[in-house]
Coordinates of C-alpha atoms in Angstrom, one line a residue:
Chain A
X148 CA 147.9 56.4 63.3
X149 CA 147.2 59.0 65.6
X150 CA 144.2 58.6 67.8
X151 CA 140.9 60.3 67.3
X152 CA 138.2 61.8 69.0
X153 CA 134.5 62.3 67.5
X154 CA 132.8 64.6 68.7
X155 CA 129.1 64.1 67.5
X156 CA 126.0 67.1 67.5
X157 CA 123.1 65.6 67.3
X158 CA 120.8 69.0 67.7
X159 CA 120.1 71.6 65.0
X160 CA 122.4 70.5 61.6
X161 CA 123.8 67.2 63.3
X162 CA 127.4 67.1 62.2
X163 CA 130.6 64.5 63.4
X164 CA 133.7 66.8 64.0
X165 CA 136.9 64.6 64.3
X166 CA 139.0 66.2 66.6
X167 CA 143.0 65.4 66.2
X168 CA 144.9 65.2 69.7
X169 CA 146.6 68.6 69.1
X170 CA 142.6 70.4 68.9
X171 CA 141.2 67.7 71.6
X172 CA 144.0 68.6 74.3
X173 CA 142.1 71.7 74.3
X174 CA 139.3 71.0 76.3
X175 CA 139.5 69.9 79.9
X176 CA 136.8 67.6 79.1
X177 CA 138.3 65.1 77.0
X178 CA 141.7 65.3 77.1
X179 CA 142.1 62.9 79.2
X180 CA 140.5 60.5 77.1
X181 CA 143.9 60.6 75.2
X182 CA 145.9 59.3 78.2
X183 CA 143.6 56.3 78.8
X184 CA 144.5 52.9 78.0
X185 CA 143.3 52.4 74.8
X186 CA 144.3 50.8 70.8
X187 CA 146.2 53.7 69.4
X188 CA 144.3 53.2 66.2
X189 CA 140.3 53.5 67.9
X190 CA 138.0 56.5 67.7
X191 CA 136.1 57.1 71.0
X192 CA 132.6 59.3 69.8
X193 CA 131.8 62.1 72.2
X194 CA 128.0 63.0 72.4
X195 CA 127.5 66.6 72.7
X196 CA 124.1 68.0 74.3
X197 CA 121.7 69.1 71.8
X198 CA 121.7 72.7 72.9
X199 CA 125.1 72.9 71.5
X200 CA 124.7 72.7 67.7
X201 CA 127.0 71.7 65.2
X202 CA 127.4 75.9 64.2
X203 CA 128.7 76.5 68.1
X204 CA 131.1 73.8 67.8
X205 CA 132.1 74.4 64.8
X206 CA 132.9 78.3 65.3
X207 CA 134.8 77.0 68.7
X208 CA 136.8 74.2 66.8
X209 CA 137.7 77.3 64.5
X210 CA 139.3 79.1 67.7
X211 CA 141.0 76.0 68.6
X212 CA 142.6 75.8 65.4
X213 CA 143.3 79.4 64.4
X214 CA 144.3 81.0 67.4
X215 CA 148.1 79.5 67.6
X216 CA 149.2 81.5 64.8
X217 CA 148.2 85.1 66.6
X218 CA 149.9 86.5 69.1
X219 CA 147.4 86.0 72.0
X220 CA 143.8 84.4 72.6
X221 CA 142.7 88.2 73.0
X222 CA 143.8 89.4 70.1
X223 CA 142.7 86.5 67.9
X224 CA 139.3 87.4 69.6
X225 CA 139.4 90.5 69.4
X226 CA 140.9 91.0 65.5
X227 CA 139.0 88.0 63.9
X228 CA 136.6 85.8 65.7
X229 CA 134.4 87.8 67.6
X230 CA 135.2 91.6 67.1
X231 CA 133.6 93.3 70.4
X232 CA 131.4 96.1 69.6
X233 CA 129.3 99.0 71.5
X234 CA 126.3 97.1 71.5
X235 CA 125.6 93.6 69.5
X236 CA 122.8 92.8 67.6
X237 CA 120.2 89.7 68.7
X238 CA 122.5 87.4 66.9
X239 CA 125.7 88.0 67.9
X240 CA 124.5 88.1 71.7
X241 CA 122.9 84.6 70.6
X242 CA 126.5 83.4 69.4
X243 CA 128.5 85.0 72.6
X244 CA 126.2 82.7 75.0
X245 CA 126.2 79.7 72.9
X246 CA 130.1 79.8 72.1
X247 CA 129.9 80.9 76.5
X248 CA 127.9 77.8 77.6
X249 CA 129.9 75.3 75.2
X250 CA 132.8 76.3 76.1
X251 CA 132.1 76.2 79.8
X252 CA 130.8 72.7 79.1
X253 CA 133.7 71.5 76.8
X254 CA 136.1 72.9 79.4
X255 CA 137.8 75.1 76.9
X256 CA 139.2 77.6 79.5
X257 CA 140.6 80.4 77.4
X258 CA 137.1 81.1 75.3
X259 CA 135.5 80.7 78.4
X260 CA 137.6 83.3 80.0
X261 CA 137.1 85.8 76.4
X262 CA 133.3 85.0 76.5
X263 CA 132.8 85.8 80.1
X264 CA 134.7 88.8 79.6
X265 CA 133.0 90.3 76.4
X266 CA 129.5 89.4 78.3
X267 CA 130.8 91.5 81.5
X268 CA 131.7 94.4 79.1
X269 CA 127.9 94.1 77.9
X270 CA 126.2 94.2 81.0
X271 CA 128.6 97.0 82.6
X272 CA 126.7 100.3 83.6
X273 CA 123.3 99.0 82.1
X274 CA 120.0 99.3 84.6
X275 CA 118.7 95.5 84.8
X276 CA 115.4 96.3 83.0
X277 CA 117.5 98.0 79.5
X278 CA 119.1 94.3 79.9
X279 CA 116.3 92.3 80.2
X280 CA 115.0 94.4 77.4
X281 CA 118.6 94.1 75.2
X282 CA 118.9 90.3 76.0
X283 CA 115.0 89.2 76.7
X284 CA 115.5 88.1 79.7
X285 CA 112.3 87.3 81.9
X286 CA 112.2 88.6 85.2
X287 CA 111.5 86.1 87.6
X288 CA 111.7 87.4 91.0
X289 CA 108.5 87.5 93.3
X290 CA 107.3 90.8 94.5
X291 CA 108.8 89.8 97.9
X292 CA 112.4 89.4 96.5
X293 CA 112.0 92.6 94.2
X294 CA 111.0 94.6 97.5
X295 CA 114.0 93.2 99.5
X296 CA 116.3 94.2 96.4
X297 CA 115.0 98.0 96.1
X298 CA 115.5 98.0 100.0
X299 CA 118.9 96.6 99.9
X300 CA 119.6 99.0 97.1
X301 CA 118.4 101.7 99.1
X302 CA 120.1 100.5 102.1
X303 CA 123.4 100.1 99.8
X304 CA 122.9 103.6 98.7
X305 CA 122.6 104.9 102.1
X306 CA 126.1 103.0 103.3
X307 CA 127.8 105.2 100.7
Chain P
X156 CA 110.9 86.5 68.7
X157 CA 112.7 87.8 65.8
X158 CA 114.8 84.2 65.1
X159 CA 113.2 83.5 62.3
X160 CA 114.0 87.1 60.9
X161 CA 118.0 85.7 62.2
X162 CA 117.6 82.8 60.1
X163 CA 116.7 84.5 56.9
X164 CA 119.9 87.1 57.8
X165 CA 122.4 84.2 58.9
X166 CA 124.0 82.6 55.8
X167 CA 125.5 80.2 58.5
X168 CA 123.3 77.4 60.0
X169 CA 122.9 78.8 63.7
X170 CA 119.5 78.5 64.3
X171 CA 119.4 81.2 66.9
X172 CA 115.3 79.9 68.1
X173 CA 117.1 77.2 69.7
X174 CA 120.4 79.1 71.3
X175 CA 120.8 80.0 75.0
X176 CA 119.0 83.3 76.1
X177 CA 120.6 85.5 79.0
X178 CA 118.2 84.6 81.1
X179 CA 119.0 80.6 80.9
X180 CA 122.8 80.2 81.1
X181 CA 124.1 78.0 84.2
X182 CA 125.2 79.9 87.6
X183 CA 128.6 78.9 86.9
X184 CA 129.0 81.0 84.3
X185 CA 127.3 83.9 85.5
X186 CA 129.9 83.3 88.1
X187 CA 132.1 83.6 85.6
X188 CA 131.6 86.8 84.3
X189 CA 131.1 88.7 87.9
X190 CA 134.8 88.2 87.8
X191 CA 134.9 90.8 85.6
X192 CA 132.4 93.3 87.3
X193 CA 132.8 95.3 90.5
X194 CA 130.7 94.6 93.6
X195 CA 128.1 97.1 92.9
X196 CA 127.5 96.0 89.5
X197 CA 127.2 93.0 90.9
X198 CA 124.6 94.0 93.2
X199 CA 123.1 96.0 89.9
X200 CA 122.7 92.8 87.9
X201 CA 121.4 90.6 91.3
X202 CA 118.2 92.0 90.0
X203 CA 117.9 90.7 86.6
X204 CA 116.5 87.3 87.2
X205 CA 117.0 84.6 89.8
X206 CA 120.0 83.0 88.4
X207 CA 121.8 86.5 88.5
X208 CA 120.5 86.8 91.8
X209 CA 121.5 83.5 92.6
X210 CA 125.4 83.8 91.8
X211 CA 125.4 87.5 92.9
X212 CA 125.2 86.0 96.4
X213 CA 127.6 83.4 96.1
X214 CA 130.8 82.4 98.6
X215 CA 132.4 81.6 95.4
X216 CA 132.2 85.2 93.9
X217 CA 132.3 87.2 96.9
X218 CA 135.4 85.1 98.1
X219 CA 137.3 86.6 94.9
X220 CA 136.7 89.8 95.7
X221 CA 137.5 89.8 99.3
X222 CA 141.2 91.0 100.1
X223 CA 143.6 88.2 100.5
X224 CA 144.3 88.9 104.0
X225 CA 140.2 89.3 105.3
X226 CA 140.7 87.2 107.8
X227 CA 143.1 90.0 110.0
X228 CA 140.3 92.5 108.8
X229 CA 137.6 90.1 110.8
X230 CA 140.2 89.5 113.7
X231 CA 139.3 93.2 114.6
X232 CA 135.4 92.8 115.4
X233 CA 133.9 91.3 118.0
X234 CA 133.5 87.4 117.2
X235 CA 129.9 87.8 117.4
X236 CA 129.6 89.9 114.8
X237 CA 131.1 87.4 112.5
X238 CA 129.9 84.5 113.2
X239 CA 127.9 82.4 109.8
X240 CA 128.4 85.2 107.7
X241 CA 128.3 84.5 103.6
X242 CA 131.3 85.9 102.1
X243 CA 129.2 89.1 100.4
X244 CA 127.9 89.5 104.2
X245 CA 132.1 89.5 104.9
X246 CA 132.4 92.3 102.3
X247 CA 129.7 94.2 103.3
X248 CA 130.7 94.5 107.2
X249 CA 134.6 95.0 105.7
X250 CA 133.5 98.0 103.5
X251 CA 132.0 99.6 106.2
X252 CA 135.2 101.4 108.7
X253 CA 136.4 99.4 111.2
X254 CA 137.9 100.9 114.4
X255 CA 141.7 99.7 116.2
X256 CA 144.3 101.2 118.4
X257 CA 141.7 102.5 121.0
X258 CA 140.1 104.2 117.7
X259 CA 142.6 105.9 116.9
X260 CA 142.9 103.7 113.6
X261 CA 140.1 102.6 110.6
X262 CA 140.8 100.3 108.0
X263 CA 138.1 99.4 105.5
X264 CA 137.9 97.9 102.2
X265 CA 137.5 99.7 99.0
X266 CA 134.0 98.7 97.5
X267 CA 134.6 99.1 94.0
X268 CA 138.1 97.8 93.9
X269 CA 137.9 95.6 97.2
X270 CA 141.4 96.7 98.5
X271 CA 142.4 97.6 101.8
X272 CA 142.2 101.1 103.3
X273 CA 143.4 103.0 106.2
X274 CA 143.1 106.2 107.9
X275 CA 145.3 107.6 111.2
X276 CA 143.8 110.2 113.3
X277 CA 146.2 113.3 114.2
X278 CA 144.9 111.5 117.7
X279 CA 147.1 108.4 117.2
X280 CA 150.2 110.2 116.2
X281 CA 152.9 111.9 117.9
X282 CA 152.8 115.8 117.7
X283 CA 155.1 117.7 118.9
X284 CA 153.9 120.0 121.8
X285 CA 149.8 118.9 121.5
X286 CA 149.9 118.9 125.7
X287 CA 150.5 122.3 126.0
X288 CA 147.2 124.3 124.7
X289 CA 148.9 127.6 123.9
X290 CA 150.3 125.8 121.0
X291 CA 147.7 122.8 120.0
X292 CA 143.8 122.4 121.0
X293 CA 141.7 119.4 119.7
X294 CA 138.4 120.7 118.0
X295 CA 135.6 118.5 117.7
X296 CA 134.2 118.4 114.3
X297 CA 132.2 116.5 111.8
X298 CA 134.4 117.1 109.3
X299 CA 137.0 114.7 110.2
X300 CA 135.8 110.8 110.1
X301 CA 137.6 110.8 113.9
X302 CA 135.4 113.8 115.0
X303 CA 138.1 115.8 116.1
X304 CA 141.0 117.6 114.6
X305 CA 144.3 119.3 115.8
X306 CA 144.4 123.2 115.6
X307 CA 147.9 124.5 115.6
X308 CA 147.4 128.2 116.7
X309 CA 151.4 129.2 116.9
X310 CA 154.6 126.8 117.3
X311 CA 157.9 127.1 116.1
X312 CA 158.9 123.2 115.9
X313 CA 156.3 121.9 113.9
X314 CA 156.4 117.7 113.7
X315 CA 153.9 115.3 113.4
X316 CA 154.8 111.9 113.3
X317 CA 152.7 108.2 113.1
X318 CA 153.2 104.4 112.7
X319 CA 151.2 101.8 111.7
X320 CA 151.8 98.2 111.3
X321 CA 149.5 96.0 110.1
X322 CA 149.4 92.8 107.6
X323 CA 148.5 94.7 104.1
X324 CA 147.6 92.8 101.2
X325 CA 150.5 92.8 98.3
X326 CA 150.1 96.1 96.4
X327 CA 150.9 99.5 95.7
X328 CA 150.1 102.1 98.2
X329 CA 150.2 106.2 98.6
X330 CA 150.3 107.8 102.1
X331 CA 149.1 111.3 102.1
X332 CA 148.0 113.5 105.4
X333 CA 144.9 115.9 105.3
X334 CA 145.3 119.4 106.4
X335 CA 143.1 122.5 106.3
X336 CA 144.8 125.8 106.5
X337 CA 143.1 128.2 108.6
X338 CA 140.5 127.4 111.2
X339 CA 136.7 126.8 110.6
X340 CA 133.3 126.5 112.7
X341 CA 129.9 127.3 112.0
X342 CA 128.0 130.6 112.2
X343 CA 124.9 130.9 111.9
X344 CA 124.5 127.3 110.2
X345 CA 127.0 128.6 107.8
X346 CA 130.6 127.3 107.4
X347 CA 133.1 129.8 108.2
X348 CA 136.7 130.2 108.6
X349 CA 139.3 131.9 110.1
X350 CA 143.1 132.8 109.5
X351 CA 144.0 135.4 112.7
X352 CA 146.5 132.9 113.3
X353 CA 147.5 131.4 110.2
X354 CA 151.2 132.3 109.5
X355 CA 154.5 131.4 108.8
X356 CA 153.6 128.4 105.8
X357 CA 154.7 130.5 102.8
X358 CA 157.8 131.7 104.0
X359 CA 159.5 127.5 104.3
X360 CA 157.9 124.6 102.8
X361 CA 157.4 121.6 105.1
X362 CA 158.5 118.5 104.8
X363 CA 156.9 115.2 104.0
X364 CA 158.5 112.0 104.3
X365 CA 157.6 108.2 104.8
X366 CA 159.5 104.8 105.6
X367 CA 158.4 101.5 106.0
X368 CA 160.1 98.2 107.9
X369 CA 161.7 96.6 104.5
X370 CA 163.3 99.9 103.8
X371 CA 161.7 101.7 101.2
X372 CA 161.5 105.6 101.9
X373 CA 160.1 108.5 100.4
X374 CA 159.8 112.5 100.9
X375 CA 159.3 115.5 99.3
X376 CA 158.5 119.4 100.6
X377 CA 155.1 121.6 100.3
X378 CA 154.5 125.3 100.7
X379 CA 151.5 125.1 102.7
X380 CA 150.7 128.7 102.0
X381 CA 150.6 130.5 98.6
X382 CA 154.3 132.3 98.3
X383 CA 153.3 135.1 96.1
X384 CA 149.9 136.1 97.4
X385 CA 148.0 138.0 95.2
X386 CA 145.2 139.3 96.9
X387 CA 142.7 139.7 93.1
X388 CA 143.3 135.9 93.3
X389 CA 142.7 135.0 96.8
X390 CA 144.6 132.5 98.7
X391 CA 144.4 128.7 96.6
X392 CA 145.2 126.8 99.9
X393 CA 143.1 128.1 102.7
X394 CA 139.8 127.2 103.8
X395 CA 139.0 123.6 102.4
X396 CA 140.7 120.1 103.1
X397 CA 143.5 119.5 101.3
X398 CA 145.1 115.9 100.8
X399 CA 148.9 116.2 100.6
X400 CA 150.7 113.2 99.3
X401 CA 153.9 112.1 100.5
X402 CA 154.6 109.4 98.5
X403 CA 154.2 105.5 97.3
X404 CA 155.2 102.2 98.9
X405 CA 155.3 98.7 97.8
X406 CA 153.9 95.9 99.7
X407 CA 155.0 92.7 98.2
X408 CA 153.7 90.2 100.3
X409 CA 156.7 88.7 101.6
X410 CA 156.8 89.8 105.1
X411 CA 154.1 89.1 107.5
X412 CA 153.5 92.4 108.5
X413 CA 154.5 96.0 107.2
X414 CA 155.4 98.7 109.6
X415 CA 155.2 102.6 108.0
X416 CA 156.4 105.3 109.7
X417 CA 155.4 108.6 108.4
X418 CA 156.5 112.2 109.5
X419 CA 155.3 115.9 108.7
X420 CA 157.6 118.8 110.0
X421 CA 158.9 122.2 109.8
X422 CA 161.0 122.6 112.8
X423 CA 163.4 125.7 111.2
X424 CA 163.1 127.9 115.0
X425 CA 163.8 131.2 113.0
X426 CA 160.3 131.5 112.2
X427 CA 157.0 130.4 113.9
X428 CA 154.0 128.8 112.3
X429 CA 150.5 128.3 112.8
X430 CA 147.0 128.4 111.9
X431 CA 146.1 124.7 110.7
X432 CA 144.3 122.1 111.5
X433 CA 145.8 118.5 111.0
X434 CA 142.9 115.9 110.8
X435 CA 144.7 112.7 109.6
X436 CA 146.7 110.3 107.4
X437 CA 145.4 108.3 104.6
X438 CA 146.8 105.2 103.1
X439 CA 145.0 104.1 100.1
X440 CA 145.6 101.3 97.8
X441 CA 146.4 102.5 94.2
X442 CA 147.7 99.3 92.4
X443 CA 148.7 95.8 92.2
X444 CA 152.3 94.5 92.1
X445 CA 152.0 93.8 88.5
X446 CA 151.4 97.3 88.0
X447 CA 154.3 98.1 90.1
X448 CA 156.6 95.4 88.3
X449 CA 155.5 96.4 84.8
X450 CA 156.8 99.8 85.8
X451 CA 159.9 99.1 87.4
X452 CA 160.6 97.1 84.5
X453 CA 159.9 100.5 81.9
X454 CA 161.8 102.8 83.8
X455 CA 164.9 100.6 84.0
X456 CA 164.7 99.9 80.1

């Protein structure tokens, strides 16, 4: 009997995923949890934050278990899981954080690597304000630190 | 906000009202994906909100973009200058020329790329001949980032030669010297030029060639001058700058130091030449070494 790991959403949908040692491995945060001194036969039960519902997990449990039989993280990504378009709609950029931040926290290093990525090729070339408009993002700087940005953009601009 | 319009679309059970927006995703992993951007998009995207703003002035992301070898870049200011600088604040004073060999030498990083550049004034190279003025005259000028250019009015032994060493981060590089055929000044606020003395480049080509201390070489010949002038078409080589490439060379990291030696002549005596201004060599970095292998490896297969 092989040991298992539960890893337990509580937010939106709660949901118990059990994990088998060749999915768990996976993630830098709890793989170690198979080398610790423990009955073979016991479960441990991860909680996972409730910003990360059981859909997130889910979709990156999907990656974990999929992507072996292509030949590369990238193209598994790229063919299949998340297709990168020219610009996505609300809900994939929804997903491409969520499936981001999890993986981050999960310490899943390749989707982390394919997230960040995808999110760069989003944000390349684009003014902040068509961003913050794209991705509602609020702008938070003072009126101080937005004055010692344009100068330091200016000031960039005359260094060229 | 539009989730609940998501919900009705998503067959799946993300509830997209309670997923991560742009604007709320940890530093780290805005960190993340500036690994992916250049430093001015990086400086673009510092304005979006404060945790952009945040990790776009981090040691952590500037550190990765910083040549490995910054530290001999920093060795060459004043220790003043670089005292309690952030890594971005490292970048910034790197991308900006910095001065060695009494001047003579810049070398600056790259600010899209954040590789190392170089540039050699004709004024710290050996030319044949520059002390005697009937041959060679320096020209001060804006053009060149030195100030000051070499005018060849008539020689028959035509060689320039230059060094360099300095610690160069592991890539690919291309050495080429800049070279304006024909004179030029200003009248009357315009640009002008002249070619009473320009001669003697279409009849032999020069040659080109570079080494370097681990024993790579390369060289190849120009016509500095159109051969078959036709005078409906003008001359395609006189009057502007023109960056002539003499070839590619490897730094792989292994040595502490790279010395290149680099050489322009024309030295056949049964002709003379002249007419040119020589302002300087360029060294710029145009790969990695996995570009370099991955091609190596093609051409042998």
């Amino acid at each position: 009997m092989s040991k298992i790991i539960v890893l337990k959403c509580v937010g939106h949908n709660p949901k118990d995923f059990e994990l088998d040692e060749a999915v768990a491995v996976q993630f830098g945060c709890i793989k170690d949890l198979f080398h610790s001194d423990f009955d073979a036969e016991s479960k441990i039960v991860v909680d996972v934050p409730t910003k990360f519902n059981s859909y997130i997990i889910g979709r990156i449990l999907e990656f974990c278990s999929s992507r072996a039989s292509f030949s590369s993280d990238r193209a598994y990504w790229e063919q299949y899981f998340f297709h990168p378009c020219r610009e996505p709609n609300q809900r994939k950029r929804k997903e491409l954080l969520a499936i981001m931040e999890a993986s981050e926290y999960l310490g899943m290093e390749s989707l982390v690597e394919l997230t960040t990525q995808s999110l760069a090729n989003y944000l390349k070339g684009k003014n902040p304000l068509t961003i913050r408009s794209l991705w509602k993002v609020e702008g938070d700087l003072t009126a101080e630190e937005e004055e010692a940005k344009a100068l330091a953009m200016g000031v960039a601009k005359l260094g060229h | 906000m539009g989730s609940s319009l998501s919900n009705l679309n998503d067959g799946a059970t993300n509830d997209s009202s309670t997923g991560p927006s742009l604007g709320d995703i940890p530093e780290s992993c805005i960190a993340a994906v500036f690994m992916y951007l250049t430093p001015p998009e990086i400086c673009n995207l510092a304005g979006l909100n404060r945790s952009f703003r945040g990790a776009a002035s981090s040691d952590f992301v500037w550190e990765k973009k910083l040549p490995p070898n910054y530290q001999d870049l920093l060795d060459l200011l004043p220790p003043e200058r670089v005292l309690g600088l952030s890594k971005k604040d490292i970048f910034a004073v790197l991308s900006r020329p910095i001065p060695f060999d009494d001047d003579n030498k810049e070398l600056w990083i790259d600010r899209v790329t954040g590789r190392v550049c170089m540039a050699v004034s004709a004024r710290g190279m050996a030319i044949t001949g520059i002390e005697d003025r009937r041959y060679w005259n320096w020209i001060p000028t804006n053009e060149s980032r030195f100030h000051v250019v070499a005018y060849l009015q008539q020689i028959w032994w035509f060689e320039v030669d230059g060094t360099v060493t300095f610690h160069l981060p592991p890539g690919i590089y291309s050495l080429s010297f800049r070279i304006h055929l024909g004179g030029f000044g200003k009248k009357s606020g315009r640009r002008v030029c002249n070619y009473e003395h320009t001669h003697g480049w279409d009849l032999k080509p020069v040659r080109f060639s570079l080494s370097t201390s681990d024993g790579q070489e390369a060289s190849c010949e120009y016509y500095l001058d159109d051969v078959k002038r036709e005078e409906a078409h003008g001359h395609h080589k006189r009057g502007f700058w023109i960056d002539y490439k003499v070839g590619e060379f490897v730094v792989t990291g292994s040595e502490p130091s790279t010395e290149i030696k680099w050489s322009m002549k024309q030295i056949d005596c049964t002709h003379s030449k002249g007419g040119l201004c020589v302002d300087s060599v360029f060294i710029n970095p145009i790969g990695d070494l996995k570009d370099y292998r991955t091609k190596s490896f093609c051409e042998i297969s």
